[in-house]
């Protein structure tokens, strides 16, 4: 997938209505995730901490299901394991960015992110 391609939608997408105005929390999550480069990985908790809302990892996940065109696959649970329902789409995307994913869906980050 090239950098100009539209990211695939989240498999559990519940998109915001067209007239939705993101809250400051939602806008902050979107900004952090939009800034992730190919090969970068963070956790839901990392994003929550980065925007000054520790403990709100589940709310971060909710934003990823609703906000369009985000590289949602670069955000993982704290244990580094891909959720079963996301695996069919997320695992190939992670592998394409150089990460290893084992049969138990555990992600081992690439030692060096691919160059864009």
Coordinates of N, CA and C in Angstrom, one line a residue:
X1 N 0.8 -1.2 0.0 CA 0.0 0.0 0.0 C 0.9 1.2 0.0
X2 N 0.7 2.1 -0.9 CA 1.5 3.3 -1.0 C 1.0 4.4 -0.1
X3 N 1.8 5.4 0.1 CA 1.5 6.4 1.1 C 0.3 7.3 0.6
X4 N 0.0 7.2 -0.7 CA -1.2 8.0 -1.2 C -2.5 7.2 -1.2
X5 N -2.4 6.0 -0.8 CA -3.6 5.1 -0.9 C -4.5 5.4 0.4
X6 N -5.8 5.3 0.2 CA -6.7 5.4 1.3 C -6.6 4.2 2.1
X7 N -6.4 4.3 3.4 CA -6.3 3.2 4.3 C -7.6 2.4 4.3
X8 N -7.5 1.0 4.5 CA -8.7 0.2 4.5 C -9.5 0.6 5.8
X9 N -10.8 0.5 5.7 CA -11.6 0.9 6.9 C -11.4 -0.2 8.0
X10 N -11.6 0.2 9.2 CA -11.5 -0.7 10.3 C -12.6 -1.7 10.2
X11 N -12.3 -3.0 10.4 CA -13.3 -4.0 10.2 C -14.6 -3.8 11.1
X12 N -14.4 -3.2 12.2 CA -15.6 -2.9 13.1 C -16.0 -1.5 13.0
X13 N -15.8 -0.9 11.9 CA -16.1 0.6 11.7 C -17.5 0.9 12.1
X14 N -17.6 2.0 12.8 CA -18.9 2.6 13.2 C -18.7 4.1 12.9
X15 N -18.7 4.4 11.6 CA -18.3 5.8 11.2 C -19.2 6.9 11.8
X16 N -18.5 8.0 12.1 CA -19.3 9.2 12.5 C -20.2 9.6 11.4
X17 N -21.3 10.3 11.8 CA -22.2 10.9 10.7 C -21.4 12.0 10.0
X18 N -21.8 12.3 8.8 CA -21.1 13.3 8.0 C -21.0 14.6 8.7
X19 N -22.0 15.0 9.6 CA -22.0 16.3 10.2 C -21.3 16.2 11.6
X20 N -20.6 15.1 11.9 CA -20.0 15.0 13.2 C -18.8 16.0 13.4
X21 N -18.8 16.7 14.5 CA -17.6 17.6 14.8 C -16.9 16.9 16.0
X22 N -15.6 16.5 15.7 CA -14.9 15.7 16.7 C -14.7 16.6 18.0
X23 N -14.8 15.9 19.1 CA -14.5 16.5 20.4 C -12.9 16.8 20.4
X24 N -12.5 17.6 21.4 CA -11.0 17.8 21.5 C -10.3 16.5 21.7
X25 N -10.9 15.6 22.5 CA -10.3 14.2 22.7 C -10.1 13.5 21.4
X26 N -11.2 13.4 20.6 CA -11.2 12.7 19.4 C -10.2 13.3 18.4
X27 N -10.2 14.7 18.3 CA -9.3 15.3 17.4 C -7.8 15.0 17.8
X28 N -7.6 15.0 19.1 CA -6.2 14.7 19.5 C -5.8 13.3 19.2
X29 N -6.7 12.3 19.3 CA -6.4 10.9 18.9 C -6.1 10.9 17.4
X30 N -7.0 11.5 16.6 CA -6.8 11.5 15.2 C -5.5 12.1 14.8
X31 N -5.1 13.2 15.4 CA -3.8 13.8 15.1 C -2.6 12.9 15.4
X32 N -2.6 12.2 16.5 CA -1.5 11.3 16.9 C -1.5 10.1 15.9
X33 N -2.6 9.5 15.6 CA -2.6 8.4 14.7 C -2.3 8.8 13.3
X34 N -2.8 9.9 12.8 CA -2.5 10.4 11.5 C -1.0 10.6 11.3
X35 N -0.3 11.0 12.4 CA 1.2 11.3 12.3 C 2.0 10.0 12.3
X36 N 1.5 8.8 12.5 CA 2.3 7.6 12.5 C 2.7 7.3 11.1
X37 N 4.0 7.0 11.0 CA 4.6 6.7 9.7 C 4.6 5.2 9.5
X38 N 4.7 4.7 8.3 CA 4.7 3.3 8.0 C 5.8 2.6 8.8
X39 N 5.5 1.5 9.5 CA 6.4 0.8 10.3 C 6.4 1.2 11.8
X40 N 5.8 2.4 12.1 CA 5.6 2.8 13.5 C 4.5 2.0 14.2
X41 N 4.7 1.7 15.4 CA 3.6 1.0 16.2 C 3.5 1.7 17.5
X42 N 2.2 1.8 18.0 CA 2.0 2.3 19.3 C 0.8 1.5 19.9
X43 N 0.6 1.7 21.2 CA -0.5 1.0 21.8 C -1.7 2.0 22.1
X44 N -2.8 1.5 22.3 CA -3.9 2.4 22.7 C -3.6 3.2 23.9
X45 N -2.9 2.6 24.9 CA -2.4 3.4 26.0 C -1.4 4.4 25.7
X46 N -0.5 4.1 24.8 CA 0.5 5.1 24.3 C -0.2 6.3 23.8
X47 N -1.2 6.1 23.0 CA -1.9 7.3 22.4 C -2.6 8.1 23.5
X48 N -3.3 7.4 24.4 CA -4.0 8.0 25.5 C -3.0 8.8 26.4
X49 N -1.8 8.3 26.7 CA -0.8 9.0 27.4 C -0.3 10.2 26.7
X50 N -0.1 10.0 25.4 CA 0.5 11.1 24.6 C -0.4 12.3 24.5
X51 N -1.7 12.1 24.6 CA -2.7 13.2 24.5 C -3.1 13.7 25.9
X52 N -2.4 13.2 26.9 CA -2.7 13.6 28.3 C -3.9 13.0 28.9
X53 N -4.3 11.9 28.5 CA -5.5 11.2 29.0 C -5.2 9.7 29.4
X54 N -4.2 9.5 30.3 CA -3.9 8.2 30.7 C -5.1 7.4 31.2
X55 N -5.2 6.1 30.8 CA -6.3 5.3 31.3 C -7.5 5.3 30.3
X56 N -7.3 6.0 29.2 CA -8.5 6.1 28.3 C -8.2 5.3 27.0
X57 N -7.5 4.2 27.1 CA -7.2 3.4 25.9 C -8.4 2.9 25.2
X58 N -9.4 2.5 25.9 CA -10.6 2.0 25.3 C -11.3 3.1 24.5
X59 N -11.3 4.3 25.0 CA -11.8 5.5 24.2 C -11.0 5.7 23.0
X60 N -9.7 5.5 23.0 CA -8.9 5.6 21.8 C -9.4 4.6 20.8
X61 N -9.6 3.4 21.2 CA -10.1 2.3 20.3 C -11.4 2.7 19.7
X62 N -12.3 3.4 20.4 CA -13.6 3.8 19.9 C -13.4 4.8 18.8
X63 N -12.4 5.7 19.0 CA -12.2 6.7 18.0 C -11.6 6.1 16.7
X64 N -10.8 5.1 16.8 CA -10.2 4.4 15.7 C -11.3 3.7 14.8
X65 N -12.3 3.2 15.5 CA -13.5 2.6 14.8 C -14.3 3.6 14.0
X66 N -14.3 4.9 14.5 CA -15.2 5.9 13.9 C -14.6 6.9 13.0
X67 N -13.3 7.2 13.2 CA -12.7 8.2 12.3 C -12.2 7.6 11.0
X68 N -12.5 8.3 9.9 CA -12.2 7.7 8.6 C -10.7 7.9 8.3
X69 N -10.2 7.0 7.5 CA -8.9 7.2 6.8 C -7.7 7.3 7.8
X70 N -7.8 6.6 8.9 CA -6.6 6.5 9.8 C -5.9 5.2 9.6
X71 N -4.6 5.2 9.9 CA -3.8 3.9 9.9 C -4.0 3.2 11.2
X72 N -5.2 2.7 11.4 CA -5.6 2.1 12.7 C -4.8 0.9 13.0
X73 N -4.3 0.2 12.0 CA -3.6 -1.1 12.2 C -2.3 -0.9 12.9
X74 N -1.8 0.3 13.0 CA -0.5 0.6 13.7 C -0.7 0.8 15.2
X75 N -1.9 0.7 15.7 CA -2.2 0.9 17.1 C -2.7 -0.5 17.6
X76 N -2.0 -1.0 18.6 CA -2.2 -2.3 19.2 C -2.6 -2.3 20.6
X77 N -3.2 -3.4 21.1 CA -3.4 -3.5 22.6 C -2.0 -3.5 23.3
X78 N -2.0 -3.3 24.6 CA -0.8 -3.2 25.3 C 0.0 -4.5 25.3
X79 N -0.7 -5.7 25.1 CA 0.1 -6.9 25.1 C 0.7 -7.2 23.7
X80 N 0.5 -6.3 22.7 CA 1.1 -6.5 21.4 C 0.5 -7.6 20.6
X81 N -0.7 -8.0 20.9 CA -1.4 -9.1 20.2 C -2.6 -8.5 19.4
X82 N -2.6 -8.9 18.1 CA -3.7 -8.5 17.3 C -5.0 -9.2 17.7
X83 N -6.1 -8.4 17.8 CA -7.4 -9.0 18.1 C -7.8 -10.0 17.0
X84 N -8.4 -11.1 17.4 CA -8.8 -12.1 16.4 C -9.6 -11.6 15.3
X85 N -10.6 -10.8 15.6 CA -11.5 -10.3 14.6 C -10.9 -9.3 13.6
X86 N -9.7 -8.7 14.0 CA -9.0 -7.7 13.1 C -7.9 -8.4 12.3
X87 N -7.5 -9.6 12.7 CA -6.4 -10.3 12.2 C -6.4 -10.4 10.6
X88 N -7.5 -10.8 10.0 CA -7.5 -11.0 8.6 C -7.1 -9.7 7.8
X89 N -7.3 -8.6 8.3 CA -6.9 -7.3 7.6 C -5.7 -6.7 8.2
X90 N -5.6 -6.7 9.6 CA -4.5 -6.1 10.2 C -3.1 -6.8 10.1
X91 N -3.1 -8.1 10.1 CA -1.9 -8.9 10.0 C -1.2 -8.6 8.7
X92 N -1.9 -8.7 7.5 CA -1.2 -8.4 6.3 C -0.6 -7.0 6.2
X93 N -1.4 -6.1 6.8 CA -0.9 -4.7 6.8 C 0.3 -4.5 7.6
X94 N 0.4 -5.1 8.8 CA 1.5 -5.1 9.6 C 2.7 -5.8 9.0
X95 N 2.5 -6.9 8.4 CA 3.6 -7.6 7.7 C 4.1 -6.8 6.5
X96 N 3.3 -6.1 5.8 CA 3.7 -5.3 4.7 C 4.6 -4.1 5.1
X97 N 4.5 -3.7 6.4 CA 5.3 -2.7 7.0 C 6.5 -3.2 7.7
X98 N 6.8 -4.5 7.5 CA 8.0 -5.1 8.0 C 7.9 -5.8 9.4
X99 N 6.7 -5.9 10.0 CA 6.6 -6.5 11.3 C 6.4 -8.0 11.2
X100 N 6.8 -8.7 12.2 CA 6.5 -10.2 12.2 C 5.3 -10.4 13.1
X101 N 4.4 -11.3 12.6 CA 3.2 -11.6 13.4 C 3.2 -13.2 13.5
X102 N 3.2 -13.7 14.7 CA 3.3 -15.2 14.8 C 1.9 -15.8 14.7
X103 N 1.8 -17.1 14.8 CA 0.5 -17.8 14.7 C -0.5 -17.5 15.8
X104 N 0.0 -16.9 16.9 CA -0.8 -16.5 18.0 C -1.2 -15.0 17.9
X105 N -0.9 -14.4 16.8 CA -1.1 -13.0 16.5 C -0.3 -12.0 17.4
X106 N 0.8 -12.5 17.9 CA 1.7 -11.6 18.6 C 2.6 -10.9 17.6
X107 N 2.7 -9.6 17.8 CA 3.5 -8.7 16.9 C 4.9 -8.5 17.4
X108 N 5.8 -8.7 16.6 CA 7.2 -8.4 16.9 C 7.6 -7.2 15.9
X109 N 7.8 -6.0 16.5 CA 8.1 -4.9 15.6 C 9.3 -5.1 14.8
X110 N 9.3 -4.5 13.6 CA 10.4 -4.5 12.7 C 11.5 -3.7 13.4
X111 N 12.8 -4.2 13.3 CA 13.9 -3.5 14.0 C 14.1 -2.1 13.3
X112 N 13.8 -2.0 12.0 CA 14.0 -0.8 11.3 C 12.8 -0.6 10.4
X113 N 12.0 0.5 10.7 CA 10.8 0.8 9.8 C 11.2 1.0 8.4
X114 N 10.4 0.5 7.4 CA 10.7 0.7 6.0 C 10.7 2.2 5.6
X115 N 11.5 2.5 4.7 CA 11.6 3.9 4.2 C 10.4 4.2 3.2
X116 N 9.8 5.3 3.4 CA 8.7 5.7 2.5 C 9.2 6.1 1.1

